[in-house]
mmCIF file of C-alpha atoms in Angstrom:
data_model
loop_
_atom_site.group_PDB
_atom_site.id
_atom_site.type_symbol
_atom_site.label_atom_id
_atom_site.label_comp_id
_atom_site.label_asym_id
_atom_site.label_seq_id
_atom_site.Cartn_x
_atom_site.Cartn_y
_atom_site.Cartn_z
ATOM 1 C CA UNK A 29 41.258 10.351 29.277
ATOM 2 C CA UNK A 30 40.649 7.115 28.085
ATOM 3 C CA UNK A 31 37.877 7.648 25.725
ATOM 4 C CA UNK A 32 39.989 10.483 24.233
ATOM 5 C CA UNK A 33 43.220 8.020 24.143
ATOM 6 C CA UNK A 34 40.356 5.393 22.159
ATOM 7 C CA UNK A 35 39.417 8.355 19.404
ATOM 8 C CA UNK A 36 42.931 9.320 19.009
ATOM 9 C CA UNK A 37 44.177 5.689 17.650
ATOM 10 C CA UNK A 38 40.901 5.223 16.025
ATOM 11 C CA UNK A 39 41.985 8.923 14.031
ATOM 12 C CA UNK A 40 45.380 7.053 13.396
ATOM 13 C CA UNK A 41 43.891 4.219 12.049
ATOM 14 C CA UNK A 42 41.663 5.974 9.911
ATOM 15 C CA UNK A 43 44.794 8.246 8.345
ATOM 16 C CA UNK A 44 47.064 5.186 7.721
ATOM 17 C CA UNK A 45 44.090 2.936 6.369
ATOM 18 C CA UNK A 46 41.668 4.586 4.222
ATOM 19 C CA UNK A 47 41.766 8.666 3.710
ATOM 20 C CA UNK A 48 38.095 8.468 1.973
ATOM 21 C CA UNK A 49 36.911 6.723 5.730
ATOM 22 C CA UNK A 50 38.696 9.776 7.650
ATOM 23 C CA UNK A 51 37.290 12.508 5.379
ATOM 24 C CA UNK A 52 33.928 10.367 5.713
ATOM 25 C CA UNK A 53 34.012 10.635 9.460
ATOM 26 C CA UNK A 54 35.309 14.042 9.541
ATOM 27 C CA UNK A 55 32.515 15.498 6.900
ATOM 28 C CA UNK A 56 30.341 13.055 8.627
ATOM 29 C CA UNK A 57 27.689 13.350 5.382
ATOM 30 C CA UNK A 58 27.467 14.914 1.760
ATOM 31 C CA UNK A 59 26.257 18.660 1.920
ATOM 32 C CA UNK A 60 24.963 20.858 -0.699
ATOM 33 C CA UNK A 61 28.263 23.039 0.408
ATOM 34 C CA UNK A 62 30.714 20.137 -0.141
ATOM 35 C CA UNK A 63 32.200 22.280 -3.247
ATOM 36 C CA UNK A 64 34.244 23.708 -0.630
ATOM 37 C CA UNK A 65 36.301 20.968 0.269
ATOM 38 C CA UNK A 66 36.749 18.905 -3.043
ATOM 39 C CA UNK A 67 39.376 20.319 -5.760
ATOM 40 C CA UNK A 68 37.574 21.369 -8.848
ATOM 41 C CA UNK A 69 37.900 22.664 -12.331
ATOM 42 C CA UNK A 70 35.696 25.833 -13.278
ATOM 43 C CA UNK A 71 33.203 26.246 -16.588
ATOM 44 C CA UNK A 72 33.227 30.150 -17.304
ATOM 45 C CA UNK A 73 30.140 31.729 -17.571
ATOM 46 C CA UNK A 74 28.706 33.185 -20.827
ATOM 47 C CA UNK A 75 29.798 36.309 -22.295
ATOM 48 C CA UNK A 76 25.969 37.428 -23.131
ATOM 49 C CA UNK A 77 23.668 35.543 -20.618
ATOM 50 C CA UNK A 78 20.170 34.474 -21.281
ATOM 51 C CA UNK A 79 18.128 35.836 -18.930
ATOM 52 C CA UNK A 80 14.381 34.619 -17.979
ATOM 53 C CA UNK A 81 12.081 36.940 -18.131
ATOM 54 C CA UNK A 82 9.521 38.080 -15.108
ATOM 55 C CA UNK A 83 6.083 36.779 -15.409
ATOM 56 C CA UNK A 84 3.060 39.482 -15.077
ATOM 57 C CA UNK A 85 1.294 36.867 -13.558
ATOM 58 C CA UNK A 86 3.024 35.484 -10.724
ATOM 59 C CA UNK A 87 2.363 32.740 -9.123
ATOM 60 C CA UNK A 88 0.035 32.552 -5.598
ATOM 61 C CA UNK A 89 0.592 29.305 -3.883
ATOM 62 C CA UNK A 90 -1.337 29.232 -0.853
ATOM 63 C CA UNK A 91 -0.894 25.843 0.370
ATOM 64 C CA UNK A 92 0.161 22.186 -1.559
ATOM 65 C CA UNK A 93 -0.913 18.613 -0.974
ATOM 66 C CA UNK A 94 1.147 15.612 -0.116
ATOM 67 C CA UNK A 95 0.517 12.297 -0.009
ATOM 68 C CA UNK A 96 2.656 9.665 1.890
ATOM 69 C CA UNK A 97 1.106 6.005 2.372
ATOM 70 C CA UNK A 98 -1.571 6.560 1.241
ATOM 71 C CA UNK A 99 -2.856 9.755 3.097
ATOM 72 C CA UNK A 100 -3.150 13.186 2.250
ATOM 73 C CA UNK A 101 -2.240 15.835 3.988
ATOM 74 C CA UNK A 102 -2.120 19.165 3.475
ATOM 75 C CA UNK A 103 0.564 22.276 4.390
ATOM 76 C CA UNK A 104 1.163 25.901 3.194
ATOM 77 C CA UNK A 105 3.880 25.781 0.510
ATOM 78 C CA UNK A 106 6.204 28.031 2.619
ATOM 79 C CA UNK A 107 5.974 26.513 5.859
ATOM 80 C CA UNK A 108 7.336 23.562 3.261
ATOM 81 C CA UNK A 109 9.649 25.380 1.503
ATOM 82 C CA UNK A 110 11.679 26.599 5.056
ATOM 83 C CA UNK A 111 10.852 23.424 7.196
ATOM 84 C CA UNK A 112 12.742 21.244 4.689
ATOM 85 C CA UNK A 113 15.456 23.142 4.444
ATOM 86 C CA UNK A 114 14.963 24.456 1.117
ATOM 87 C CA UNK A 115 17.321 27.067 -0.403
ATOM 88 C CA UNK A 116 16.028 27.743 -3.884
ATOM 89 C CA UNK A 117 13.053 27.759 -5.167
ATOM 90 C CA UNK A 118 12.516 28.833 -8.673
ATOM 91 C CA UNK A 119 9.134 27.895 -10.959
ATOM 92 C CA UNK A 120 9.057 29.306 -14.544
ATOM 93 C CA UNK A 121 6.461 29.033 -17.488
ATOM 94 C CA UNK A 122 6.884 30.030 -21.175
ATOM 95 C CA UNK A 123 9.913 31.207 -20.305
ATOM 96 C CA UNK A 124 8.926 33.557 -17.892
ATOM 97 C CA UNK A 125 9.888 33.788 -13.522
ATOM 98 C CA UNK A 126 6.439 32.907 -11.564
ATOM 99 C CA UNK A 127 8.107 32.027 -8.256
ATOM 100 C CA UNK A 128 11.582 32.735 -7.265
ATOM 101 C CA UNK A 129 12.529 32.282 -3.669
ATOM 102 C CA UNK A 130 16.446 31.828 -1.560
ATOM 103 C CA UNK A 131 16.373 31.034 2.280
ATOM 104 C CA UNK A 132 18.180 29.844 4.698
ATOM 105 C CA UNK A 133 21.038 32.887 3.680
ATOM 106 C CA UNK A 134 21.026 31.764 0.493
ATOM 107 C CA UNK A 135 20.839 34.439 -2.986
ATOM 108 C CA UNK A 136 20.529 34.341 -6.167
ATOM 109 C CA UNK A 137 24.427 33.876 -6.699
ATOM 110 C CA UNK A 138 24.837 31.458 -4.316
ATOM 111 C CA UNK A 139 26.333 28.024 -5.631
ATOM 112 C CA UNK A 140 24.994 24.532 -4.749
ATOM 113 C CA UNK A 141 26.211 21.066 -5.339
ATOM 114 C CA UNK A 142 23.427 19.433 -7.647
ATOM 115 C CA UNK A 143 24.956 15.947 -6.401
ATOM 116 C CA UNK A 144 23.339 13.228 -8.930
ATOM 117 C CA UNK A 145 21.407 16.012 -11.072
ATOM 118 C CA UNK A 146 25.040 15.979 -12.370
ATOM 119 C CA UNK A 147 24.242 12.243 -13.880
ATOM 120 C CA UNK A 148 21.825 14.247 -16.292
ATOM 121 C CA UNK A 149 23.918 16.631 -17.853
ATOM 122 C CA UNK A 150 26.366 14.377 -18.164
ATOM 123 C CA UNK A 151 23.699 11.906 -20.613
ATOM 124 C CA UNK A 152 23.696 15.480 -22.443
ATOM 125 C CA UNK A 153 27.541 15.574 -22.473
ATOM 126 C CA UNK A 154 27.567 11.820 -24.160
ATOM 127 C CA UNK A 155 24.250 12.971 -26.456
ATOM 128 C CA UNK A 156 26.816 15.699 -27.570
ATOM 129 C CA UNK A 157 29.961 13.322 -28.246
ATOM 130 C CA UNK A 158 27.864 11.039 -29.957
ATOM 131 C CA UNK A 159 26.141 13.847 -32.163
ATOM 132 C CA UNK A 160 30.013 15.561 -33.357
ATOM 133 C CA UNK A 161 31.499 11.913 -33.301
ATOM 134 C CA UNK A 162 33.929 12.052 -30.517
ATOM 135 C CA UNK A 163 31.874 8.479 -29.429
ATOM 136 C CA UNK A 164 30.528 6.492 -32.265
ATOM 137 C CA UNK A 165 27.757 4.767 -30.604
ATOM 138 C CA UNK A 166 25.761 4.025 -27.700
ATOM 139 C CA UNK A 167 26.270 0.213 -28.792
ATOM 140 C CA UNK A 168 29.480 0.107 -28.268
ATOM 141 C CA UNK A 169 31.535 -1.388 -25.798
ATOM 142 C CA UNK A 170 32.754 0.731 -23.136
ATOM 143 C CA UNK A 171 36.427 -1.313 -23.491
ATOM 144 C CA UNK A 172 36.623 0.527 -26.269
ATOM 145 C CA UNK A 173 37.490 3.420 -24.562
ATOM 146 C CA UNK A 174 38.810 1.521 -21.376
ATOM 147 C CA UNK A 175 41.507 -0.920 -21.164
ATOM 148 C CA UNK A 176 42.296 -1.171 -17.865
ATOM 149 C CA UNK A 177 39.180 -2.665 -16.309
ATOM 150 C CA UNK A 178 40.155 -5.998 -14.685
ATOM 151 C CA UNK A 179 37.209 -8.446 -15.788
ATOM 152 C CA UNK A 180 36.815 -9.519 -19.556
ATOM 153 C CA UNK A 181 33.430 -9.413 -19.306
ATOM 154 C CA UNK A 182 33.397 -5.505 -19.359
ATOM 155 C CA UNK A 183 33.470 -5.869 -22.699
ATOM 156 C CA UNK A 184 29.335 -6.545 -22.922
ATOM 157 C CA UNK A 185 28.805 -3.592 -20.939
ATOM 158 C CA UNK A 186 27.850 -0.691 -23.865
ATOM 159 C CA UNK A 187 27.420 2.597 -23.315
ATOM 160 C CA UNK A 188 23.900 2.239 -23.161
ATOM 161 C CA UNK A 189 24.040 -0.070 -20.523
ATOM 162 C CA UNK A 190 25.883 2.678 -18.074
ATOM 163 C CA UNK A 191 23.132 5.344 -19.450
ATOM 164 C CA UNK A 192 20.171 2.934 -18.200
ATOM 165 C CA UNK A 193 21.570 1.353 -15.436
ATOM 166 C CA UNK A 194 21.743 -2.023 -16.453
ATOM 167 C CA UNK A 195 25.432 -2.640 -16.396
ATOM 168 C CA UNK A 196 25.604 -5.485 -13.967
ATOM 169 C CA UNK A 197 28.473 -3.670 -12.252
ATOM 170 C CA UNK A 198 28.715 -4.532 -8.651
ATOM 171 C CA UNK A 199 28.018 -1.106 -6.579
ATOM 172 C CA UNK A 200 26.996 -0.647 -3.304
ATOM 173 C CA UNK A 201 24.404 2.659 -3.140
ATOM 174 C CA UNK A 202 24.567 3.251 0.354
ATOM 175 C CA UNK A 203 25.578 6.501 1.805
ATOM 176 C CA UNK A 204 26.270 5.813 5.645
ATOM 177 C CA UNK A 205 28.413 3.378 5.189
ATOM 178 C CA UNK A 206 32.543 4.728 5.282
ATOM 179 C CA UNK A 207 33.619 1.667 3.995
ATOM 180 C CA UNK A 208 31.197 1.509 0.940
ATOM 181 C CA UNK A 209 30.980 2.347 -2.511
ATOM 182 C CA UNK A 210 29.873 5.268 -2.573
ATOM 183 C CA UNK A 211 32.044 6.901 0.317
ATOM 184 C CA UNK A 212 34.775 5.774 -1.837
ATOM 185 C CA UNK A 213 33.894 7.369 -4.863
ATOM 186 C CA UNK A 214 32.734 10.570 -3.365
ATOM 187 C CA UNK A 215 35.662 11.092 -0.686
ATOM 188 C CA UNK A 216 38.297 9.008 -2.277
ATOM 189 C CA UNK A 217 41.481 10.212 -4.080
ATOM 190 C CA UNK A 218 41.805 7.931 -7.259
ATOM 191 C CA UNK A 219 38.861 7.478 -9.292
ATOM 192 C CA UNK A 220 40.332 5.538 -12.053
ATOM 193 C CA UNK A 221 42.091 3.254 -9.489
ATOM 194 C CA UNK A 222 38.233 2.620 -7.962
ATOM 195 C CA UNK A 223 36.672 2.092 -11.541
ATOM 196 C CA UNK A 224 39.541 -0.257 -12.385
ATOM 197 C CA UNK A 225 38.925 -2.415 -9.716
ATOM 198 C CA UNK A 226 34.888 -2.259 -10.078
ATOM 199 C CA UNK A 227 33.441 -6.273 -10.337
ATOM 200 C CA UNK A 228 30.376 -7.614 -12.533
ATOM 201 C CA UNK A 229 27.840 -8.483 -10.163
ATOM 202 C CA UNK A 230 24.967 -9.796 -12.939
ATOM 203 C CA UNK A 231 24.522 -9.866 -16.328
ATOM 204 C CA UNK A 232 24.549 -7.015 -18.555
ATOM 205 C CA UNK A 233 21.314 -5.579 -19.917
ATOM 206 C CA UNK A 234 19.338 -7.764 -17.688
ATOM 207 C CA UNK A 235 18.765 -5.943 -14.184
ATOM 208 C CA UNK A 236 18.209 -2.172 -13.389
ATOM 209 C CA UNK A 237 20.457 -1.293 -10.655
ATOM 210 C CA UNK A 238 20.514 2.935 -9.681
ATOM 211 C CA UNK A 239 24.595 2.986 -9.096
ATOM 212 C CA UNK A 240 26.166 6.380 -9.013
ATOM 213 C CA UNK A 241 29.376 3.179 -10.721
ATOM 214 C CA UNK A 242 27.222 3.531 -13.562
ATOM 215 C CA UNK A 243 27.749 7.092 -14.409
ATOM 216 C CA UNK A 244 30.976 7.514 -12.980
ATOM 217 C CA UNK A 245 32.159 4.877 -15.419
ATOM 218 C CA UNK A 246 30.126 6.552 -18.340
ATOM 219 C CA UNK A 247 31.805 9.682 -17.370
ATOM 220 C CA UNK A 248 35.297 7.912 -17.538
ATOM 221 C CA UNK A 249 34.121 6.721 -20.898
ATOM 222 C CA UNK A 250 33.551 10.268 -22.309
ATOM 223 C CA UNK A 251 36.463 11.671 -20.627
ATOM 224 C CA UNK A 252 38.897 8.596 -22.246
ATOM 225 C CA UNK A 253 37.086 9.694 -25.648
ATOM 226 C CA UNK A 254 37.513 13.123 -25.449
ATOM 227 C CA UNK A 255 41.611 12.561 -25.058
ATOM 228 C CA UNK A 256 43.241 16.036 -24.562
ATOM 229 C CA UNK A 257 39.992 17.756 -23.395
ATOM 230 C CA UNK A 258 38.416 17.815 -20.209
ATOM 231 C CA UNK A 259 34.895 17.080 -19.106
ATOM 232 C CA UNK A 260 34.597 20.634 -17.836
ATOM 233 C CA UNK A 261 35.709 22.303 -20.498
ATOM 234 C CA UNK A 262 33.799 20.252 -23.024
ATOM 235 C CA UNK A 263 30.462 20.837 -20.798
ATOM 236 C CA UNK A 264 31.707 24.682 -20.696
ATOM 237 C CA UNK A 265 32.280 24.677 -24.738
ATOM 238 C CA UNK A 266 29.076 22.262 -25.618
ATOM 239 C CA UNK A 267 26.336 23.685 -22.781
ATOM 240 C CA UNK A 268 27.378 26.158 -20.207
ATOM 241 C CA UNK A 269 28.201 28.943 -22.681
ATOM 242 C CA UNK A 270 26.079 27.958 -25.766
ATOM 243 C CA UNK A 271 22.972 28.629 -22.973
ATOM 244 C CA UNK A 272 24.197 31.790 -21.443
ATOM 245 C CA UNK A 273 24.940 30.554 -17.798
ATOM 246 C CA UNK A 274 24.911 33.774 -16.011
ATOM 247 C CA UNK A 275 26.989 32.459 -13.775
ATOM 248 C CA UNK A 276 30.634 30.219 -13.385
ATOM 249 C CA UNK A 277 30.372 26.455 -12.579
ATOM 250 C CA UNK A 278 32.572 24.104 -10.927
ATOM 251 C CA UNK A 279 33.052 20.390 -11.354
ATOM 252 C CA UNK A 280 34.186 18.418 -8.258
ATOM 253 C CA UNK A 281 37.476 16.722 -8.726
ATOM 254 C CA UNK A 282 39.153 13.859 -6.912
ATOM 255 C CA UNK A 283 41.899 15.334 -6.478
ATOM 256 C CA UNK A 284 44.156 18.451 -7.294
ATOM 257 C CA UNK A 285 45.846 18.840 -11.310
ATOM 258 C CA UNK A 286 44.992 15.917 -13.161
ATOM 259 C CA UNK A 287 42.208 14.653 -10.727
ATOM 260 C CA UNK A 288 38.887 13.683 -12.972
ATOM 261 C CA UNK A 289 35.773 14.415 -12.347
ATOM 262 C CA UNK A 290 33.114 13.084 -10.444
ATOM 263 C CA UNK A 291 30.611 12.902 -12.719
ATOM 264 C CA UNK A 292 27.916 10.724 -10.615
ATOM 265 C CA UNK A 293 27.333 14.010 -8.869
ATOM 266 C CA UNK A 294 28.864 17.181 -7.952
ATOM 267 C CA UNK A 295 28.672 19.831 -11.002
ATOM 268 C CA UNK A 296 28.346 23.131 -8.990
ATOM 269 C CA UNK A 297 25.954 26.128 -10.061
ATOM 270 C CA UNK A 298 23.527 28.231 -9.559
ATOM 271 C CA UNK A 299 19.252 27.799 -9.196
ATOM 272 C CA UNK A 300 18.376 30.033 -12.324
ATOM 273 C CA UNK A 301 21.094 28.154 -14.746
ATOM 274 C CA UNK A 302 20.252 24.589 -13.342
ATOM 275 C CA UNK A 303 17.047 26.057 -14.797
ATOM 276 C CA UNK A 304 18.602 26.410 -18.438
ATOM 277 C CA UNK A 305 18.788 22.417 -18.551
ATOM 278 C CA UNK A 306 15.179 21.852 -18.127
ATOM 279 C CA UNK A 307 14.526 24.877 -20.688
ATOM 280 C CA UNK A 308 16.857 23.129 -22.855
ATOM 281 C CA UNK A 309 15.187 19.581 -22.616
ATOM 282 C CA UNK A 310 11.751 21.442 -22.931
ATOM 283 C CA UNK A 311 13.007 22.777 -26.123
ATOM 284 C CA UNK A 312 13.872 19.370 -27.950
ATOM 285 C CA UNK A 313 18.036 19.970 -27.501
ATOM 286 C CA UNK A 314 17.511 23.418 -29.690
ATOM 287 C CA UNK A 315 18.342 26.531 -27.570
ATOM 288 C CA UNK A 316 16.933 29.329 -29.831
ATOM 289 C CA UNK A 317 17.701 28.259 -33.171
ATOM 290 C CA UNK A 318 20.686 26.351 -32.210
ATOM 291 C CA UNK A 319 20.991 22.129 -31.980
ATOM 292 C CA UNK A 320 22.734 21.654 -29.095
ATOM 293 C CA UNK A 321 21.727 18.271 -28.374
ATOM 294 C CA UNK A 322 19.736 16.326 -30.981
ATOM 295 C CA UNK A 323 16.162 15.807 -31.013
ATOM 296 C CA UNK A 324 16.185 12.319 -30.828
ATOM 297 C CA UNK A 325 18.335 12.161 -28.173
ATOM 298 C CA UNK A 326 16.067 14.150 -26.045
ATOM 299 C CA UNK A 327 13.880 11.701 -26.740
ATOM 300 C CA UNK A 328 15.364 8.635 -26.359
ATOM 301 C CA UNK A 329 15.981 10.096 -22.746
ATOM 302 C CA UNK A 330 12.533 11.366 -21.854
ATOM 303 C CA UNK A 331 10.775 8.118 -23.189
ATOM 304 C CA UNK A 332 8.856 5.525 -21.420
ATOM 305 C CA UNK A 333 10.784 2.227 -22.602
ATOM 306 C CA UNK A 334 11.680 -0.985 -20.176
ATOM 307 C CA UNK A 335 13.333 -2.889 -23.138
ATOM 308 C CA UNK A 336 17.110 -4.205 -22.979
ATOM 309 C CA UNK A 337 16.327 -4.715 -18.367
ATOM 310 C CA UNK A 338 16.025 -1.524 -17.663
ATOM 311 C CA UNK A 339 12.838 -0.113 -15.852
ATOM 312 C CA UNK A 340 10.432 2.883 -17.592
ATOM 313 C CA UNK A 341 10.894 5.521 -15.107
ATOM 314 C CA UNK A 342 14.917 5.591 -15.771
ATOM 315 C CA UNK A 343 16.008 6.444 -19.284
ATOM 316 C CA UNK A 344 19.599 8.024 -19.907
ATOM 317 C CA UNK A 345 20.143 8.893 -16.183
ATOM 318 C CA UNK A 346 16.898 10.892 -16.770
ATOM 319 C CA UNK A 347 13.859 10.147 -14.124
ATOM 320 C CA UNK A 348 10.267 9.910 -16.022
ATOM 321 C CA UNK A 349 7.408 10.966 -14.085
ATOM 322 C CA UNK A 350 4.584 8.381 -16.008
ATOM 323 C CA UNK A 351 1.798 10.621 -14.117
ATOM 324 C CA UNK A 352 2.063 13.937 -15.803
ATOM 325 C CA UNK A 353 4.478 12.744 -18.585
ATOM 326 C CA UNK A 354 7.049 14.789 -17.058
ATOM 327 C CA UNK A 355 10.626 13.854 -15.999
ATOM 328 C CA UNK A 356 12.841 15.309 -13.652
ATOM 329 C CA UNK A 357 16.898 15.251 -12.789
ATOM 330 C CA UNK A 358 17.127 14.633 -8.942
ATOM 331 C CA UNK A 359 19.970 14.577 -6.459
ATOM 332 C CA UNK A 360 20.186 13.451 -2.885
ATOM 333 C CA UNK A 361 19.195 16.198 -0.306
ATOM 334 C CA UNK A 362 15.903 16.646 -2.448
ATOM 335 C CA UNK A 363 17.824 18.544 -5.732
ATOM 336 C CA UNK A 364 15.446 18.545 -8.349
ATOM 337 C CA UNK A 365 15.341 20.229 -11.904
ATOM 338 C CA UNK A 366 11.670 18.762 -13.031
ATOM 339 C CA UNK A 367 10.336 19.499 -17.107
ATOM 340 C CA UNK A 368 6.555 19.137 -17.610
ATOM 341 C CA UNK A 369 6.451 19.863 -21.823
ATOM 342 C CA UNK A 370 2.629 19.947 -21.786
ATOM 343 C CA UNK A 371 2.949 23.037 -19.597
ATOM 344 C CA UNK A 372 6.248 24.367 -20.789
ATOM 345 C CA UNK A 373 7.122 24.504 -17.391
ATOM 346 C CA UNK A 374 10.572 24.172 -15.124
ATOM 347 C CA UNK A 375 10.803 24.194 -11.590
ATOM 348 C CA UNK A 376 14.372 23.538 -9.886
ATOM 349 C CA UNK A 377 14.259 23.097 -6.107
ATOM 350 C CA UNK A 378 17.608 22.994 -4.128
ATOM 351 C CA UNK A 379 17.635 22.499 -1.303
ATOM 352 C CA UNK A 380 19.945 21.022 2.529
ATOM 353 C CA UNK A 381 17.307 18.958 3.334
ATOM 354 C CA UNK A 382 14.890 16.197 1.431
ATOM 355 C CA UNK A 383 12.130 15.976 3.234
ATOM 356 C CA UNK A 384 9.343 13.071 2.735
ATOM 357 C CA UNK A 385 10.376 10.757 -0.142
ATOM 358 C CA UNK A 386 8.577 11.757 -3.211
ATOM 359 C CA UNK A 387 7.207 14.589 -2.019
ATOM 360 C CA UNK A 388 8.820 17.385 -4.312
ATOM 361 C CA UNK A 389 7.848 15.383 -6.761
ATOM 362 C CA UNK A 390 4.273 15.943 -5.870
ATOM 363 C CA UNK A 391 4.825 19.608 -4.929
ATOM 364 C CA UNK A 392 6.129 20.072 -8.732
ATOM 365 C CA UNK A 393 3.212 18.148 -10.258
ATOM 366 C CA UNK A 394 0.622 20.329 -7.760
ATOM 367 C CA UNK A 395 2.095 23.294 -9.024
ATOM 368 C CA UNK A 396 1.959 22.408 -12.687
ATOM 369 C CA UNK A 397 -1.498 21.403 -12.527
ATOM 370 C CA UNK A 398 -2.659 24.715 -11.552
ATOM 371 C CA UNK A 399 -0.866 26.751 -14.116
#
């Protein structure tokens, strides 16, 4: 009785003090199902979808190679897929399907939250405001766009600062931690109350810190620049439709009506049109005959370049694999969307469970050596 008596005014506490530290506690940790219990807006499918064809020549992937500290071990690829947890499974080449595999109840149409691949698509969003002038420049201050943030010295933090990760902004990264940074910005109510309050920690340009404050302030930049419009419907009119999603998508919220969104993670989709990013990036920003994103943007994002602090493998909340001159959007949980343009070659694994660190990585690379 008295243990239950001790969880019942630790429950109160939690309600009266901090709603982000009850939902933390009662979620206990972020799932690829979390679309569920966040408000969100949708992105509507395309009219005409672009589908990938079926290769003739599937793939045969016997067994894959990882190596962690140094030594290498060896497993068949789906023992690996299942033991992880994996739930999607999709490698394709010159366009065409090699591999597809769902498990753990998982289909074709089933959605998952791509947590910080989200930070990704989002550096395509701001390539895209910056290409049809909504945002003038990557130079430019992000007070430009934000007046409310409560240190002057915001106003050296540019745009490309929050892109690379060198913003100086003070954010904690942990994830088991209720009273943290990041359990307030992913279970919180009032984003723009939580950005407001954000503090400089170092000097801007100077450091590379990975913050999910970063892009969640980038996205609040793009949303204050696109005024009337949301980022969900601008992602629906600028990529989800323009590459024939097959499917609906859904952008996490933090809370109902005019919540925004949570743009360090959470877009919501599908394996085979997480897919149409990497076939996008693989294609230079065109998607068949059409500029979505400019070439040079691509570029800048898929680079290797440690100039202004930042480190090579991050450029434009991209991840550069220096090793096969690939790069890759990842998300806790072990989401991946890796692009290899010397093989023209995407491979998105989703998935409830990461696994080794690195390792799908290396399962990617594997794969795209063999092909």
């Amino acid at each position: 009785m008295k243990t239950k008596n001790i969880l019942l005014v630790l429950l109160i506490a939690f309600n009266f003090t901090s709603c982000k530290v009850g939902r933390f506690v009662y979620y206990n940790y972020a799932d690829i199902t979390d679309h569920k219990i966040f408000p969100s807006r949708k992105a509507t499918k395309a009219v005409s979808p672009f589908l990938f064809k079926t290769s003739t020549s599937p793939l045969i992937q016997d067994s894959i190679s990882l190596t962690s500290k140094g030594i290498a071990s060896k497993i068949t690829f789906e023992d690996y897929l299942s033991s992880n947890k994996t739930v999607a499974y999709i490698v394709i080449q010159n366009d065409s399907i090699k591999y597809e595999r769902y498990l753990n109840d998982y289909e074709e149409s089933s959605i998952v939250n791509s947590f910080s691949m989200a930070k990704s698509i989002l550096s395509i969003l701001v390539g895209c405001a910056i290409d049809d002038g909504t945002i003038t420049s990557i130079n430019e201050p992000i007070t430009n766009y934000l007046s409310n943030l409560n240190d002057e010295r915001f106003s050296k933090i540019t745009i490309e600062h929050l892109l690379n990760m060198t913003s100086g902004i003070d954010f904690n990264e942990s994830y088991v931690n209720p009273f943290g940074d990041a359990a307030t910005f992913y279970y919180g109510t009032n984003l723009t109350k939580a950005v407001n309050n954000m503090e400089i920690a170092t000097e801007p340009g100077t450091q590379f810190r990975y913050s999910s404050g970063d892009s969640q302030v980038l996205g609040m930049v793009l949303n204050a620049a696109l005024k009337d419009k949301t980022i969900t419907t601008y992602l629906e009119e600028k990529i989800w439709i323009p590459l024939g999603m097959e499917y609906d998508a859904t952008w996490s919220l933090d809370r109902k009506n005019d919540g925004v969104e949570k743009t360090f993670c959470c877009l919501n989709a599908r394996a085979r049109d997480f897919a149409k990013i990497g076939r996008l990036y693989l294609n230079k920003g065109n998607w068949n005959g059409t500029q979505i994103v400019s070439e040079k943007w691509v570029e800048n994002s898929t680079k290797i370049d440690s100039s202004a602090g930042g480190v090579e493998q991050y450029q434009y909340q991209w991840w550069i694999n220096k090793k096969d001159n690939s790069y890759e959007a990842e998300g806790i949980l072990g989401q991946h969307i890796y692009v290899n343009p010397e093989k023209n070659i995407v491979i998105v694994r989703l998935g409830e469970k990461v696994g080794k660190t690195g390792a799908w990585t290396q399962v990617a690379q594997g794969i795209a050596a063999k092909l």
